[in-house]
Tab-separated table of C-alpha atoms in Angstrom:
chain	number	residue	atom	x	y	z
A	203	UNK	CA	21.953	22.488	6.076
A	204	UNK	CA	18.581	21.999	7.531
A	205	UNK	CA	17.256	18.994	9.037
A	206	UNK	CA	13.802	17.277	8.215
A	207	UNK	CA	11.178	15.023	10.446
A	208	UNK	CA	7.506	13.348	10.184
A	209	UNK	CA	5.578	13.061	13.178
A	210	UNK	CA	4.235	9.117	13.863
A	211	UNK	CA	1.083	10.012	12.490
A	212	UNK	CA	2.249	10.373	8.438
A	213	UNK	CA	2.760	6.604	9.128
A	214	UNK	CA	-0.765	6.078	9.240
A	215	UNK	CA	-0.813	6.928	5.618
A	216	UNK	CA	0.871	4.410	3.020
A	217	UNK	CA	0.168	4.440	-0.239
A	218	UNK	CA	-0.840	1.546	-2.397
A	219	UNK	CA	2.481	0.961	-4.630
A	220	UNK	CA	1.339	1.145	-8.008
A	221	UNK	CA	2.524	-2.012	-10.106
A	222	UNK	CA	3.357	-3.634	-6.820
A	223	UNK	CA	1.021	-6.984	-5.588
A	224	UNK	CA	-2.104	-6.346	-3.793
A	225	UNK	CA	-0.803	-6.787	-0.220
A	226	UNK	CA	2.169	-4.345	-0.449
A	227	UNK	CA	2.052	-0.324	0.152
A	228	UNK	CA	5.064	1.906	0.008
A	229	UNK	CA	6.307	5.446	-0.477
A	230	UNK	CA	9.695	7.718	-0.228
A	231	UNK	CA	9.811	9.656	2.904
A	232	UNK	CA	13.032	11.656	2.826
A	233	UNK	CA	15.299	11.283	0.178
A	234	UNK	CA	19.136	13.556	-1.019
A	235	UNK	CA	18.745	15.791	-3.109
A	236	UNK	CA	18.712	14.761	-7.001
A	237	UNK	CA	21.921	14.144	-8.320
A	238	UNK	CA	24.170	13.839	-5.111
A	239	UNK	CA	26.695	10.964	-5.670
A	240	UNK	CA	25.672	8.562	-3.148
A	241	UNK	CA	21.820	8.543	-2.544
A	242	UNK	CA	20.342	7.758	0.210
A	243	UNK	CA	16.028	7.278	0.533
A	244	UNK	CA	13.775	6.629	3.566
A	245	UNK	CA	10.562	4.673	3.299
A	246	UNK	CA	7.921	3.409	4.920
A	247	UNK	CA	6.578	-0.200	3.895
A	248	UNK	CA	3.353	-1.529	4.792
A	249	UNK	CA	2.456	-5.100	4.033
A	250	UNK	CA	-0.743	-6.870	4.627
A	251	UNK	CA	-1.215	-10.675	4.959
A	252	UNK	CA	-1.149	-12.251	1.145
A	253	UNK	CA	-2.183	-16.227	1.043
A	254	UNK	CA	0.798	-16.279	-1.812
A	255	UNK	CA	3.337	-13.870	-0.918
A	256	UNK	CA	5.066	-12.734	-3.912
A	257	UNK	CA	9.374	-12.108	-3.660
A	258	UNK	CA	10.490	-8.709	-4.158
A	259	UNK	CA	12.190	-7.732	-7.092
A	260	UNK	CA	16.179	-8.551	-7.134
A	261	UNK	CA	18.127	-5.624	-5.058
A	262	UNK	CA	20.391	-3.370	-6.890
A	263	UNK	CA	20.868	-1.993	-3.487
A	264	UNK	CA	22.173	-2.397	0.221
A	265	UNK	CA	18.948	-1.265	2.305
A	266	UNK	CA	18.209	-1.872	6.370
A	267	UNK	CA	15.451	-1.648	7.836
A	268	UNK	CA	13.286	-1.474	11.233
A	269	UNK	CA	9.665	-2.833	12.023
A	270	UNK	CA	7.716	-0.510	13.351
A	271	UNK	CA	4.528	-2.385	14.420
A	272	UNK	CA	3.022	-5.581	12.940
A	273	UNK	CA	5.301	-9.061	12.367
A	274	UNK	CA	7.440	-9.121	9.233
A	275	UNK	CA	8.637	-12.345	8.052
A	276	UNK	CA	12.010	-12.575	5.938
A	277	UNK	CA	13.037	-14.902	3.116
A	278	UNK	CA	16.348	-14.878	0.781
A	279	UNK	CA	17.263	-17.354	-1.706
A	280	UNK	CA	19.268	-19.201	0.522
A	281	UNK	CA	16.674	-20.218	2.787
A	282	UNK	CA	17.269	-18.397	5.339
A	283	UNK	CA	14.347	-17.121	7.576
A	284	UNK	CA	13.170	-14.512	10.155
A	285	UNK	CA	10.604	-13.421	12.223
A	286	UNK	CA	10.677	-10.050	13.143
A	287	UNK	CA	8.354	-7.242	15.689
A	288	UNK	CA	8.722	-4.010	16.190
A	289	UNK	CA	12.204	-3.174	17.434
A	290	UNK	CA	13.932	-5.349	15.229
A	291	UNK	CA	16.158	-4.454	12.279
A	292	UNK	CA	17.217	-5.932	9.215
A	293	UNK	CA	19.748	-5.715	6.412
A	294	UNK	CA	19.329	-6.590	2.809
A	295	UNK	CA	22.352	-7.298	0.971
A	296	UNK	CA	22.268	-5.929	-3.048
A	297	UNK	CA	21.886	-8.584	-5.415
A	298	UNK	CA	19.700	-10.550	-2.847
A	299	UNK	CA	16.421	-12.098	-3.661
A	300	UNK	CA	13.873	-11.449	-0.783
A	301	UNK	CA	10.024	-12.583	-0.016
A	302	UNK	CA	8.312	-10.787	2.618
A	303	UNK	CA	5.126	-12.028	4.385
A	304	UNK	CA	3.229	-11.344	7.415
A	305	UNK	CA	0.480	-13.191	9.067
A	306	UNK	CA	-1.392	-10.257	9.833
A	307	UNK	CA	0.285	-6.635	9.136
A	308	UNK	CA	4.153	-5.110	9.410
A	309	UNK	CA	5.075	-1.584	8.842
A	310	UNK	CA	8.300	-0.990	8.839
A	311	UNK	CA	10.669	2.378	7.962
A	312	UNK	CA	13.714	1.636	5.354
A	313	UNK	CA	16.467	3.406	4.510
A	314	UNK	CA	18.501	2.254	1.194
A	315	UNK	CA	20.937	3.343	-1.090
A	316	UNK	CA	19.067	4.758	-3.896
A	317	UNK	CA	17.287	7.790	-5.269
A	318	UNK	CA	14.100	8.382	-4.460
A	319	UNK	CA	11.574	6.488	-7.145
């Protein structure tokens, strides 16, 4: 079995995800192969300050993740709230209801427990 890596650089380069709001780019970076019986999928997740930041759609997943540059802010349903920089990690529970923000920028790199999209 081979191993894979990106160099820091392919950061620079986020997508726009399609169907997603305005503010938020995204894309697979590694991913298992199709069909294996537990999945596992690396992104990268840019978000950009949005006046009215919009809550992610309910996980069907576990996924953790780790800012990269920027200042992610975290929201569940609970209430509960953090403030994140680079270094940091975090851990999203499936069946959670999340809203990211960010007064300026994050990036982060996630990995989670599903195909690739």
């Amino acid at each position: 079995m081979v191993f894979e890596y990106k160099t820091e650089n392919y950061f620079h380069r986020v997508p726009k995800l399609e169907g997603a709001p305005a503010a938020v780019y995204f894309t697979d970076v590694f991913t298992s192969k199709k069909g294996e019986a537990n999945p596992l999928t690396g992104s990268t997740f840019l978000l950009e300050y949005a006046a009215v930041p919009e809550p992610a759609p309910k996980y069907d997943y576990d996924e953790t993740g780790v800012v990269l540059k920027g200042e992610l802010h975290i929201l569940d349903e609970a209430g509960n709230k953090a403030i994140l920089f680079p270094g940091d990690t975090f851990f999203v529970h499936r069946g959670s209801l999340i809203t990211f923000s960010t007064p300026r920028f994050a990036l982060a790199y996630k990995s989670a427990g599903r195909p690739s999209a």
